[in-house]
Each structure stands twice: as C-alpha cells, then as structure tokens.
C-alpha cells in the first residue's frame, strides 16, 4: 500500500479550500482555459501541457475510492487479519495514517469528511442496500419490540447521558462550568446515535440469529432518525435561548416533529416505491435502464425527504422494501443480478470510504482534550446503554412469545457501536453557538474509537464465548408452502376467537395485494405467486451453480445436470407448482370464508 | 410524459447561475443552515421546514437522469416509433421541448450542457462501453484501413471545409469578411468531428456487417482525438496571431503534438489496463468490489490522459481492450454480469442525457443566423465528406484483400453524423477571440440537426435499400478452434515465404502473452485457454437460458435439461476441451518450430 499512499499525497498537496476548488473547477473553461492558452507570459505552443484543475474533483474522488478498494483488498489478502479484528478498525487506521501524511505535508487535513458528503452521497447507498436486503418477515414480526426499544432507548440514552454530563459539569474543578444544560443535552443526543454501519458490519461477520440481528438493524434504522431530530431541536432551542425564552409551544412543536419526521418519511418512501415499481412494468424493451430506475427513485425519495427535513433514512428504507417485491418480478434476470451486486458494491465502497475518511479527519488541529469530560462521556455511554437495554427489554419481554435471553440483552448492550453519524453531527455544530465545539469533537472521536476498536474487536469472541444462537436460514419451496399454510391457519383461528392481531392484518394486506396492487404494478403474463418466483429464483441459482461447478470438477457437467434432474424437487414444473398453490390457497380461503 | 415535464419545471425555475449554486451548496452547512435556524426573523421552532439548496445538485442530477430514462421508456412503448426513426431524434426533440419550457419560465436556459460535464462525466461511460465490447479481432485486422481513413479523412475534412468557407467569406455580400483564415480553419476542425455516439447508435440498430461497422467505429475513435488536437492548435494560433507572428517551430510543435496525443494516449491506457488486470488477481475474497476496479481504473486512465492534454478517448479504449481479456478470467460470474450490464446501463444513460441536453441547450439567446454561412457549411460538410471517402478508399482498396464496395463507401460517406462533441467544442470557444462565436454555434447546431434528423432517419432505409451485407455473428467452439488453426497456418506459411505481416506479429504476441503476461495477470488455477473460457461462458449462458425458458413454457424444465445434455456439444467436458486444445497447439507449434 505504501506506493499508493505516496500517490495520494501528490493530489493532497495540491488541495485548496473546497469552495475555491469548486469555483475554479466550474469556471475552468470560462477563465482558466483562456489563461492557460492566452494571457500567460509564454504564448508559444508546447508539445506537452498539463491542466490539473480541470480534472481535480473527479480525479481525487476516483483516487479516494481506489485507495479504499485497495485497503479492502489488502485487508482480505492476509487470512489471519479478518479473524482477528473487524475491517472497520483497519480502515480507520489506514485513514488516520493517510491523514497524518497529508497533514504532515500540508499542515491541514483535507476536507473529505464534509457533512453533506456523508449525508448526501455516502450514507444513501448503505441505507438502500440494508433496506433492499432486509428480511421483511422477521422485521415485521418483531416490529413492536423494535419500535419500543429503538425509540425509548434513543430517548433514554440521549437524556440520560446529557443530564449526567450536566451534573458532572457543575463540579468546578473540571473547568466545564460554561457548558449549559442545553449544550449537554445536545451532546447527549449526538453521542447516543448508534451507527447503522459499524454495528451491522460486526453482526454480519458474526452471523448472529435473526431475532437479535433484527433488533440491532431496527435500532440503527429508527435510532438515527430520532437522534437527528433531537439534535436539530436542541440546536434550535440553543439558538432561541440566546434571543428569547423557550415557550411551551416550542416543546410541543418539537414533539410533533417526531411524528412528522417518522411517519412522513415512511409515507414518502412507500409512494416512491410504488411509482418505481409501476415504472418497471414498461421497461421490457429497454431492460438496460431497469437498475437505474431502482437506484434513482430510491435516491430521489431520500433527497426529497431530506429537503423537507423528514427522515431520509426511513424514506429510503420504506421505498426499498416497497419496490423490491414488485420490481424483482418485473425486471430481467440480468437486471436483477446487476441491481443486487451493484447495490452491494456501492454500499461496500461507501462503508469503506466512511471509515477511511473518519480516520483521515481524526488528524487535525480542531481538538480540545479534557480528561474529566471525555472519561465521563465514555462511562455514561456504557452505563446508560446497559441500563436502558435491561430496563426496556425487561418490560417488552413480558409481551413476547420468545423473550430475549440475558445473553441476547448482553450482546445488544455491548453492540452500541458509535460511528460516522455521531462524528458528522459533531462536525456540523455551529461554532458561534458552541464555543467548546472542539471538545465535543474530541469526545465523540474517543467514544467512536473506543467502541469500534475495543468493543468491535471483542464482540466476535464474545458472541462465540456466550454461544449465542447462530443463523441457519435456507429457503425452500417446502418451507414457503408450510409458512403460508400456518399463516392462513393462525388467521383462521384468530377469526374464530374474535381476536385481532398482525396475522389478520397480514392476511388482509395479502388479499388487497393480490386483488389490486399486483395487477397494477406487475407486468401481465408474469408468474403471480411468490412460490413460483421463489422456484424460478432457485432454478436459476442452481443452473448457474451447476454451470460453474461443471468447470471446476473434472467430471462432465452433463452428469450433474442429469443427476440434478432426478432429484424430487426438480420434477415440479411451474405449472404443477401453480396448480398446487391454487388448490391450497383456494381450499384455505373457502374454509375461512365459511 | 407531460406530468414529468411540469415536474422538471419546478426545479428549473429555481435555477441560478451554476457557480452561485455550487457555492451555496458547499457552504450550506457553514452559513445557510445557521441562517435557516437562527438569524432569520422568525426563530420559532416549526413542525415543517424546507431546505432545497442543500440537496439541489444531486436532486437535479437525479431528476435529469429520470427524465432521460422516462423518455427512453416512452420511446420504446410505442412499437411503431423505433422503426420510424432513431432514438436520438426523439430525445433531442424532448430536450428542446423541456428547454423551451424552462426558457419560457425563466428566460434563460439551464447550464446543463457544460463542456466539462460532457467531457468529464458523459463521454467516458460511452467510450468505456465501446472499448470494452469492441470486437478486437476485426478491429486489428482492419487497423491499417482504419488509421488511413480516420486520420487523413479528418485532416482532409477539416482543411477542406475550413478553406472552402474562407473562400466564401471573401464575398462581401454575405457580411462575413471579418472571419479570418484561422477562424475558418478552426470551425472546419470543429465541424468535421464525427460523433462517436450518434453514428454508432444508428449502425447498431441497422446491424451492418462487421467490416463496415469497424470503419465507422475506428473513425469515431481516432477522429475525435485528431479534431480536438487541431482545435486546440488553431485556438493557440489564433491567440498568438494577436500578439506576435506564428513561427515555423510552432507548426512543427503542432505536428509533434499529434503523435504525443495519439501514442501517449494508447500507452497510458495499456499501462492502466495491466495494473487493473493485476489488481483483480487478489479480489477473490472481496468480489463485491471487482466491478469497481474496472470502472475506476479505466476512468483514471481517461482523467490522467486528459490532465496531460493527451487523448483520453484513446487511453480509455486501450485500457478497456487491455483489461478485458484478463479481468474476465479473474472475476466471479456475478461480477462479470454486473460489469457488463452496468456498463451498458451507464453508457445508455449517458447517451440519452447527451441527446436530451443537446435539445435543451438549443433553446437560448446565443444564436446568430446567417443564411450564406450556414447553407455553405452544410453543403461543404456533405461534399467534403463524400469526396474524402471516395478518394481515400480508392487508394486503400488497392491494398486490401476484401475491398470496400461502392455501396459500403456510400454508406460510410452518408454516416457522417455530427453530434455532441462538435457542439461542446463550439460552446467552448473563447468569446474574446471569436466575436462571431454565436454564428459558429448556430451553424454547428444546424449541421447536427440536419445530420441527426435527415441522415439519421434515412440511413436505416438506405442500408435496407442498398441491401448491405448484414452481420450474422455467433460464437462457437468450432469456430474458435478453426480460426486459431488458420492463424497458425498463415503464420507458418509466411514464415516459409520470408514475408513479415500482422499474422506473425499476432503469433509472437500470443507466445509472449502465454509465457509472461497471463502468468502475471491471471489468478492461479484458472482456466488458461480462451477456448475453455468460451466454453464456460456458453455453458453459463445456456444454463441461464434453460432456467428462464423453463419458466415460460409449460413443459417441465427438467426435460430441456436432459435433452440439452444429449446434444453433442455438451458432451465435451472442460478436461476434454483442454486436452484437445493442448494437442492442437502443441502440434502446430512443433510444425512451426521445425
């Protein structure tokens, strides 16, 4: 990697402030080009010329992405490394190294981890990938617990950390008396944002069970929205505090914003999801642009939500969940593969870049060290996280069929990794309102480094040591049929008992979906049942696997084709499956309607 | 499309000059955000807030891409349209409509067709796709003719049009006497750039034979480089002309630049291609980022070349051609599909956007109409094109085994479509040196509209009417083996005769490739022969086709699997193919070495 690092230094040395950079880039052809060719002293024609300003922005973006990719390749080249620590640690370390080199050569760190870059370009691909590949069924099955834990957990952590730190600030010996209550609450909201990136990377590598994964996933999904709203409210309050009193109407408006941000985001996403699903009905002859529709509509939902200050994260997730079902049945097999792998690629690059940039931005002059504040912040983060997990799950477990065990709760409280979103929010603080901004940045960085390095490295071994139930999911037609049968059965039993729950809600939605939505959103003559599409998916997967393995083993691949043909499951033709499904569905509905 | 058009107007109405827009975007969080929350008159907390500046750039980029996609979908929705005219016409028309709406609401056209946007972002994906999917064999087989025709053709057209127009300008009645010789030559070089986009789109739709396609492809590839160099040289000369005399050394420097630009570009591309191929050796565990390496390295080669003012187009093409061979054998099947389809998607979107933007930029105030100049430009474009085609092919046909027929030459001379590159170069002209810049823009636009609409619409019927030999390519293992056999044979015969030609060159390169390059660039334990990789590719293609068709027809798909297994070609296991290849290659080499 060292040659690349030195390569990165050359453009870095040419760094200027970003607004200037951008201006010179945009006006390149209006002014700079003429200068280069004309009014400079030397007007002779040269065989060689150089114009770096012109390509600076795309050039440096490309170089950063390549650095990130090479760091990733290097990390996976040594087989011991991935077992020892999560990727994020190495990436941050590399970023810090690059940052140090740039700082040493230039005496200022490059403005890479700009907040708008993070929220506009780096975060969306990750959210999209998470939303698109989210297992919808377990998410909605655990929806109550997720909502309870993520909303109350975020509030409890924010206010807990903020108030405790305010109490610490009252001790004069620490030199923190100038920090008022609002500033501490704001810092609490900022530091309690669990990162959607850092935590899930670790969990995917450890492959914990679905129920546990869904809690962390749901938390990172909702948590972020809540902390951003809290953060904005507290900044607005701090602002008001300077000019006038905060009235009770403001506090009510603050509460109202929570609902607007959350529900508005989801609604936005669903609308965009339906529109994009509808669009893919008409792309039969232009299948090249099918992936584009998926990417552009979901990004548009995110941007539109962000414009209105409602949760872009929720909007994009809702959009991805909504469109996935219908888009996948409409688009061609090649578009499906492209969407899937390009999404994974984009989110993987974004993730890598975020960690590298976080490392780069660590090195700089904007730090203020205060032992008391930083140590207490770290302590309160750990204490309040543990307290809130055990308190909230104690209550929610009473309503669950499968309660979360003590081990699960321990893992959840240990997985409170902080990441780029806390960091971006700290950088975003308006300096004129927060004279101790640098202290906040330093404290945030310490918490991030502590959680990512210490907790991140140890959480894998902890999961193995506690022997948490691992995942063992594998989709089959058999499972699909039985799950559907059980759904109808449960809905029927509840019908008889007069009880109303999510089984019936789901049943009602499925009816509505089959009757109206699918007819509008899915192309005609396409397989209409999820069993048939699952069958199709498995068939194609198998075919590709056979073709690929036929290349690896020395036995003729035709053998594997023929032996595959003899297995029971392949004898099921789509027509047979369709009729089977019809018989099942018909009989079950008839029973229920009676 | 109308609802979308009105949607496009809202953001368009908010358009400001681009530098301002960019500044406000970048400083958003430093200033605007504080303003929005703080120092404005109304400091109350709101339930709803809106901040459009923050998301403006990505939002509008997304909307433009969506408009382009929807235009494309709409075009293919009516089955009559694609048969009547090429897509480009409709896209330009839609662009002009949108431009007119924006102009009517805002009284200035949006700055979408910025030259740097075209050269930095829209052109590269198209070049990459063309280079990556270029049939290398026919290209190098026709290399001499391509070089002869594209280099001399471009020079002949540039000087021919420039000098003829200068002659016309001497007639005082037309009011063009202020245009000097250099300005006319510059305009000639600008207008003679045949567009790599417009011509190939038409040719792919008409699916003409490979030899003809390669001539147009090669022309657009080299032509562009030559006209851009000519353009830069003439601008530099015009500049010099104001201050001092042009010396003979400048003219020599101008000639030297041609070679630097061309050969430098190719060299750059080859180096980057090898580096990226080498990188993909190590991505076995991080296959998610494999497509990224391909895209980023080729883009980097383009940008690096552009920085040094050498031909980015040639660099990117050379990079794509070089990396393709090795990358495809290294990456996983899913990455291969993603690279292929994402490349197609990107280039298709770029193409669409270029045409739409060209339409949008047509509407505006920067036009000057002069009947004489415009009509003569159009006339000379047609005349010089026809003249140069027939003159140059008359000579080159004497050296060819398969000469280009009269029909072929007619098609080539008729396919001189001008497009976005001429347009961008016209916009790029420095206003202080060219007082009649607006006249040049108008004339360029007229030529583009004439060639795209009139020639573009009629070239399809012309190809059908002339009954030009169409393409009927289909790859098979049989062909691959025979072609290889013939290559060895021809090289052997030439060896005996003592004649030295490109068959021997190719043979020498293949030996070198097998001995060194493949060992360095391709992963170990991968199939090393192009026959084996072709077999693998066909096998997978067949498998996917079987799985997909198994869903469409009602017969059980296992039948098709088994019947497929009975065909002769599938009985060939990779091991058998490998041994067959070895026997063939070995024997042939032995014969030759004797």
Short mmCIF file of C-alpha atoms in Angstrom, two decimals, chain A residues 7 18-19 22-23 25-30 33-34 36-39 41 43-55 57-63 65-66 68-70 72-73 76-77 79 87 114-116 119-121 231-233 235-237 239-240 243-247 249-254 256-257 260 272 279 282-283 285-286 288-293 295-297 299-300 303-304 306-310 332-335 337-338 341-342 344-346 348-349 352 428-432 525-526 532 535-536 539-540 543-544 546-548 550-558 561-562 564-566 570-576, chain B residues 7 18-19 22-23 25-30 33-34 36-39 41 43-55 57-63 65-66 68-70 72-73 76-77 79 87 114-116 119-121 231-233 235-237 239-240 243-247 249-254 256-257 260 272 279 282-283 285-286 288-293 295-297 299-300 303-304 306-310 332-335 337-338 341-342 344-346 348-349 352 428-432 525-526 532 535-536 539-540 543-544 546-548 550-558 561-562 564-566 570-576:
data_model
loop_
_atom_site.label_atom_id
_atom_site.label_comp_id
_atom_site.label_asym_id
_atom_site.label_seq_id
_atom_site.Cartn_x
_atom_site.Cartn_y
_atom_site.Cartn_z
CA UNK A 7 0.47 8.66 -4.72
CA UNK A 18 -13.11 23.30 -1.16
CA UNK A 19 -15.19 26.33 -2.26
CA UNK A 22 -15.07 24.07 -6.83
CA UNK A 23 -15.15 27.56 -8.21
CA UNK A 25 -13.40 23.81 -11.48
CA UNK A 26 -16.64 25.30 -12.66
CA UNK A 27 -15.15 28.36 -14.23
CA UNK A 28 -12.34 26.37 -15.77
CA UNK A 29 -13.48 26.74 -19.29
CA UNK A 30 -14.62 30.30 -18.93
CA UNK A 33 -8.51 27.68 -20.03
CA UNK A 34 -8.13 31.02 -21.75
CA UNK A 36 -3.57 28.79 -19.87
CA UNK A 37 -3.64 29.28 -23.59
CA UNK A 38 -3.50 33.02 -23.85
CA UNK A 39 -2.71 35.78 -21.46
CA UNK A 41 3.60 35.20 -20.42
CA UNK A 43 2.44 32.07 -25.59
CA UNK A 44 4.49 29.50 -27.53
CA UNK A 45 2.79 26.26 -28.49
CA UNK A 46 4.00 23.33 -26.43
CA UNK A 47 4.15 19.66 -27.24
CA UNK A 48 3.23 18.86 -23.62
CA UNK A 49 0.79 20.74 -21.45
CA UNK A 50 -0.83 19.98 -18.14
CA UNK A 51 -4.13 21.10 -16.64
CA UNK A 52 -4.84 19.51 -13.32
CA UNK A 53 -7.52 21.93 -12.09
CA UNK A 54 -9.82 20.78 -14.84
CA UNK A 55 -10.00 17.17 -13.65
CA UNK A 57 -12.69 16.79 -8.47
CA UNK A 58 -13.37 13.53 -10.36
CA UNK A 59 -9.67 12.66 -10.19
CA UNK A 60 -9.48 12.88 -6.44
CA UNK A 61 -12.79 11.14 -5.91
CA UNK A 62 -11.51 8.28 -8.08
CA UNK A 63 -8.24 8.14 -6.18
CA UNK A 65 -12.26 5.21 -4.00
CA UNK A 66 -9.26 3.31 -5.31
CA UNK A 68 -10.43 2.43 -0.20
CA UNK A 69 -10.70 -0.57 -2.55
CA UNK A 70 -7.01 -1.36 -2.24
CA UNK A 72 -10.06 -3.64 1.41
CA UNK A 73 -8.19 -5.97 -0.93
CA UNK A 76 -8.50 -9.69 2.87
CA UNK A 77 -5.17 -10.78 1.41
CA UNK A 79 -6.08 -14.61 6.02
CA UNK A 87 -12.46 -4.46 8.79
CA UNK A 114 -17.73 17.03 4.89
CA UNK A 115 -21.14 16.57 6.46
CA UNK A 116 -23.01 17.00 3.19
CA UNK A 119 -25.38 12.56 4.31
CA UNK A 120 -25.86 13.09 0.57
CA UNK A 121 -23.50 10.59 -1.01
CA UNK A 231 -30.18 17.22 17.63
CA UNK A 232 -32.00 19.72 15.40
CA UNK A 233 -34.48 20.57 18.13
CA UNK A 235 -29.78 23.36 18.22
CA UNK A 236 -32.92 25.39 17.57
CA UNK A 237 -33.52 25.69 21.33
CA UNK A 239 -30.38 29.42 19.25
CA UNK A 240 -33.64 30.66 20.74
CA UNK A 243 -32.66 35.79 21.99
CA UNK A 244 -35.80 34.90 23.91
CA UNK A 245 -37.38 32.35 26.18
CA UNK A 246 -38.36 28.89 25.05
CA UNK A 247 -42.12 28.62 25.26
CA UNK A 249 -45.48 25.72 22.27
CA UNK A 250 -41.93 25.09 21.07
CA UNK A 251 -41.70 21.95 23.14
CA UNK A 252 -45.00 20.74 21.66
CA UNK A 253 -43.76 21.57 18.17
CA UNK A 254 -40.70 19.51 18.99
CA UNK A 256 -44.97 16.96 16.74
CA UNK A 257 -41.82 16.91 14.63
CA UNK A 260 -43.89 14.16 11.11
CA UNK A 272 -41.83 6.47 -4.36
CA UNK A 279 -42.39 2.23 -13.99
CA UNK A 282 -42.88 -0.77 -19.09
CA UNK A 283 -39.19 -1.49 -19.45
CA UNK A 285 -37.63 -3.29 -24.45
CA UNK A 286 -35.20 -1.09 -22.53
CA UNK A 288 -30.66 -1.77 -19.80
CA UNK A 289 -32.10 1.04 -17.69
CA UNK A 290 -34.03 -1.11 -15.21
CA UNK A 291 -31.36 -0.95 -12.48
CA UNK A 292 -31.25 2.80 -12.96
CA UNK A 293 -34.92 3.19 -12.07
CA UNK A 295 -31.36 3.43 -7.85
CA UNK A 296 -32.70 6.78 -8.97
CA UNK A 297 -36.18 6.50 -7.45
CA UNK A 299 -32.29 8.15 -4.09
CA UNK A 300 -34.98 10.63 -5.05
CA UNK A 303 -33.35 13.50 -1.21
CA UNK A 304 -36.96 14.63 -1.24
CA UNK A 306 -34.13 15.35 3.36
CA UNK A 307 -35.29 18.52 1.62
CA UNK A 308 -38.37 18.60 3.82
CA UNK A 309 -36.27 17.75 6.90
CA UNK A 310 -38.07 14.44 7.35
CA UNK A 332 -35.00 -9.35 -16.39
CA UNK A 333 -32.64 -11.84 -14.78
CA UNK A 334 -29.59 -9.83 -15.80
CA UNK A 335 -31.00 -6.61 -14.40
CA UNK A 337 -28.19 -9.61 -10.85
CA UNK A 338 -26.90 -6.15 -11.72
CA UNK A 341 -24.42 -6.86 -6.99
CA UNK A 342 -24.11 -3.23 -7.84
CA UNK A 344 -23.68 -4.50 -2.64
CA UNK A 345 -20.70 -2.94 -4.36
CA UNK A 346 -21.88 0.63 -3.80
CA UNK A 348 -19.38 -1.73 0.40
CA UNK A 349 -17.46 1.17 -1.12
CA UNK A 352 -15.06 1.63 3.32
CA UNK A 428 -21.92 20.05 11.92
CA UNK A 429 -22.20 22.04 15.17
CA UNK A 430 -22.34 25.80 14.53
CA UNK A 431 -19.18 27.22 16.09
CA UNK A 432 -20.72 30.51 17.17
CA UNK A 525 -48.23 -12.81 -18.06
CA UNK A 526 -45.63 -12.88 -15.31
CA UNK A 532 -43.45 -19.60 -8.43
CA UNK A 535 -38.99 -21.63 -7.60
CA UNK A 536 -37.70 -19.61 -10.53
CA UNK A 539 -33.85 -22.88 -10.51
CA UNK A 540 -31.65 -20.15 -11.94
CA UNK A 543 -28.37 -23.66 -13.09
CA UNK A 544 -25.57 -21.14 -12.58
CA UNK A 546 -24.13 -26.30 -12.00
CA UNK A 547 -22.52 -24.48 -14.88
CA UNK A 548 -19.83 -23.04 -12.62
CA UNK A 550 -19.02 -28.08 -14.06
CA UNK A 551 -15.95 -26.01 -14.75
CA UNK A 552 -14.23 -26.78 -11.51
CA UNK A 553 -14.62 -30.53 -11.23
CA UNK A 554 -13.24 -32.85 -13.83
CA UNK A 555 -16.41 -34.95 -14.24
CA UNK A 556 -18.51 -34.00 -17.25
CA UNK A 557 -21.03 -31.37 -16.27
CA UNK A 558 -23.78 -33.19 -18.12
CA UNK A 561 -27.30 -31.91 -14.96
CA UNK A 562 -28.83 -35.32 -15.30
CA UNK A 564 -29.95 -32.95 -10.76
CA UNK A 565 -32.87 -33.85 -12.96
CA UNK A 566 -33.53 -36.97 -10.95
CA UNK A 570 -36.88 -30.54 -9.95
CA UNK A 571 -39.65 -32.73 -11.18
CA UNK A 572 -42.04 -29.96 -10.06
CA UNK A 573 -42.82 -27.97 -13.15
CA UNK A 574 -44.02 -24.41 -12.70
CA UNK A 575 -47.45 -25.47 -13.91
CA UNK A 576 -47.63 -28.15 -11.25
CA UNK B 7 -42.18 18.41 -12.55
CA UNK B 18 -24.05 27.43 -11.65
CA UNK B 19 -21.11 28.91 -9.74
CA UNK B 22 -22.33 25.39 -6.24
CA UNK B 23 -21.07 27.90 -3.73
CA UNK B 25 -24.30 24.15 -1.85
CA UNK B 26 -20.82 23.81 -0.47
CA UNK B 27 -21.17 26.44 2.19
CA UNK B 28 -24.60 25.21 3.13
CA UNK B 29 -23.66 23.92 6.50
CA UNK B 30 -21.33 26.73 7.32
CA UNK B 33 -28.03 26.21 7.88
CA UNK B 34 -27.33 28.68 10.64
CA UNK B 36 -32.27 28.97 8.45
CA UNK B 37 -32.25 28.09 12.09
CA UNK B 38 -31.02 31.29 13.62
CA UNK B 39 -30.56 34.79 12.42
CA UNK B 41 -36.54 36.97 11.74
CA UNK B 43 -36.87 31.97 15.34
CA UNK B 44 -39.84 29.84 16.39
CA UNK B 45 -39.48 26.08 16.02
CA UNK B 46 -41.51 24.71 13.12
CA UNK B 47 -43.05 21.33 12.56
CA UNK B 48 -42.20 21.59 8.85
CA UNK B 49 -39.10 23.10 7.35
CA UNK B 50 -37.66 23.02 3.88
CA UNK B 51 -34.09 23.30 2.65
CA UNK B 52 -33.77 22.84 -1.07
CA UNK B 53 -30.31 24.38 -1.54
CA UNK B 54 -28.80 21.58 0.46
CA UNK B 55 -29.87 18.84 -1.93
CA UNK B 57 -27.16 19.36 -7.11
CA UNK B 58 -27.84 15.64 -6.54
CA UNK B 59 -31.58 16.29 -6.75
CA UNK B 60 -31.41 17.88 -10.15
CA UNK B 61 -28.94 15.35 -11.47
CA UNK B 62 -31.33 12.61 -10.38
CA UNK B 63 -34.29 14.34 -11.99
CA UNK B 65 -31.47 11.13 -15.33
CA UNK B 66 -35.04 10.12 -14.56
CA UNK B 68 -33.92 10.74 -19.72
CA UNK B 69 -34.94 7.24 -18.62
CA UNK B 70 -38.61 8.01 -18.92
CA UNK B 72 -36.36 6.23 -23.32
CA UNK B 73 -39.13 4.08 -21.86
CA UNK B 76 -39.95 2.10 -26.73
CA UNK B 77 -43.53 1.88 -25.51
CA UNK B 79 -43.76 -0.14 -31.24
CA UNK B 87 -33.94 7.26 -30.66
CA UNK B 114 -21.47 22.46 -19.81
CA UNK B 115 -18.36 21.37 -21.69
CA UNK B 116 -16.69 19.92 -18.62
CA UNK B 119 -16.03 15.62 -21.39
CA UNK B 120 -15.64 14.58 -17.76
CA UNK B 121 -18.85 12.73 -16.99
CA UNK B 231 -8.99 22.62 -32.47
CA UNK B 232 -6.54 23.31 -29.65
CA UNK B 233 -3.74 24.11 -32.06
CA UNK B 235 -7.08 28.25 -30.83
CA UNK B 236 -3.47 28.64 -29.73
CA UNK B 237 -2.55 30.01 -33.16
CA UNK B 239 -4.22 33.63 -29.68
CA UNK B 240 -0.66 34.03 -30.88
CA UNK B 243 0.37 39.23 -30.15
CA UNK B 244 3.09 38.02 -32.48
CA UNK B 245 3.80 36.07 -35.62
CA UNK B 246 3.37 32.32 -35.88
CA UNK B 247 6.79 30.78 -36.43
CA UNK B 249 8.65 26.00 -34.91
CA UNK B 250 5.05 26.32 -33.76
CA UNK B 251 3.82 24.45 -36.78
CA UNK B 252 6.33 21.67 -36.06
CA UNK B 253 5.26 21.59 -32.42
CA UNK B 254 1.71 21.22 -33.68
CA UNK B 256 4.59 16.68 -32.82
CA UNK B 257 1.53 17.02 -30.63
CA UNK B 260 2.20 12.65 -28.50
CA UNK B 272 -3.58 1.30 -16.62
CA UNK B 279 -5.31 -5.96 -9.16
CA UNK B 282 -6.28 -10.52 -5.50
CA UNK B 283 -10.00 -9.94 -5.16
CA UNK B 285 -12.45 -12.66 -1.02
CA UNK B 286 -13.78 -9.21 -1.86
CA UNK B 288 -18.05 -7.16 -4.35
CA UNK B 289 -15.54 -4.52 -5.41
CA UNK B 290 -14.35 -6.22 -8.61
CA UNK B 291 -16.59 -4.14 -10.92
CA UNK B 292 -15.36 -1.03 -9.14
CA UNK B 293 -11.75 -1.71 -10.08
CA UNK B 295 -14.66 1.28 -13.69
CA UNK B 296 -12.27 3.27 -11.55
CA UNK B 297 -9.04 2.30 -13.30
CA UNK B 299 -11.82 6.33 -15.58
CA UNK B 300 -8.48 7.15 -14.01
CA UNK B 303 -8.68 11.57 -16.47
CA UNK B 304 -4.90 11.21 -16.31
CA UNK B 306 -6.95 14.50 -20.14
CA UNK B 307 -4.84 16.19 -17.47
CA UNK B 308 -1.80 15.89 -19.71
CA UNK B 309 -3.85 17.03 -22.73
CA UNK B 310 -3.34 13.68 -24.46
CA UNK B 332 -16.56 -14.07 -10.49
CA UNK B 333 -19.55 -14.81 -12.70
CA UNK B 334 -21.71 -12.30 -10.82
CA UNK B 335 -19.13 -9.55 -11.10
CA UNK B 337 -22.60 -9.85 -15.27
CA UNK B 338 -22.59 -6.71 -13.15
CA UNK B 341 -24.82 -4.75 -17.65
CA UNK B 342 -23.84 -1.80 -15.54
CA UNK B 344 -24.34 -0.92 -20.80
CA UNK B 345 -26.66 0.94 -18.45
CA UNK B 346 -24.22 3.77 -17.79
CA UNK B 348 -27.11 4.13 -22.38
CA UNK B 349 -27.94 6.80 -19.80
CA UNK B 352 -29.69 9.62 -23.59
CA UNK B 428 -16.02 26.02 -25.57
CA UNK B 429 -14.82 28.79 -27.92
CA UNK B 430 -13.35 31.75 -26.00
CA UNK B 431 -15.67 34.67 -26.70
CA UNK B 432 -12.95 37.33 -26.68
CA UNK B 525 -5.75 -22.47 -11.11
CA UNK B 526 -7.99 -20.58 -13.51
CA UNK B 532 -12.07 -23.12 -22.15
CA UNK B 535 -16.89 -22.92 -23.31
CA UNK B 536 -17.55 -21.77 -19.75
CA UNK B 539 -22.32 -23.15 -20.68
CA UNK B 540 -23.46 -20.49 -18.22
CA UNK B 543 -27.86 -22.70 -18.18
CA UNK B 544 -29.49 -19.33 -17.57
CA UNK B 546 -32.69 -23.05 -19.84
CA UNK B 547 -33.72 -21.93 -16.40
CA UNK B 548 -35.52 -18.89 -17.79
CA UNK B 550 -38.23 -23.44 -18.18
CA UNK B 551 -40.40 -20.80 -16.56
CA UNK B 552 -42.05 -19.67 -19.76
CA UNK B 553 -43.06 -22.93 -21.38
CA UNK B 554 -45.38 -25.33 -19.68
CA UNK B 555 -43.26 -28.42 -20.25
CA UNK B 556 -41.19 -29.48 -17.25
CA UNK B 557 -37.83 -27.77 -17.40
CA UNK B 558 -36.04 -30.98 -16.47
CA UNK B 561 -32.09 -30.04 -19.19
CA UNK B 562 -31.89 -33.66 -20.17
CA UNK B 564 -29.71 -30.42 -23.67
CA UNK B 565 -27.43 -32.99 -22.12
CA UNK B 566 -27.83 -35.24 -25.12
CA UNK B 570 -22.33 -30.60 -24.12
CA UNK B 571 -20.62 -33.94 -24.02
CA UNK B 572 -17.34 -32.02 -24.26
CA UNK B 573 -16.06 -31.73 -20.74
CA UNK B 574 -13.61 -28.93 -19.95
CA UNK B 575 -10.90 -31.51 -19.45
CA UNK B 576 -11.53 -32.93 -22.90
#
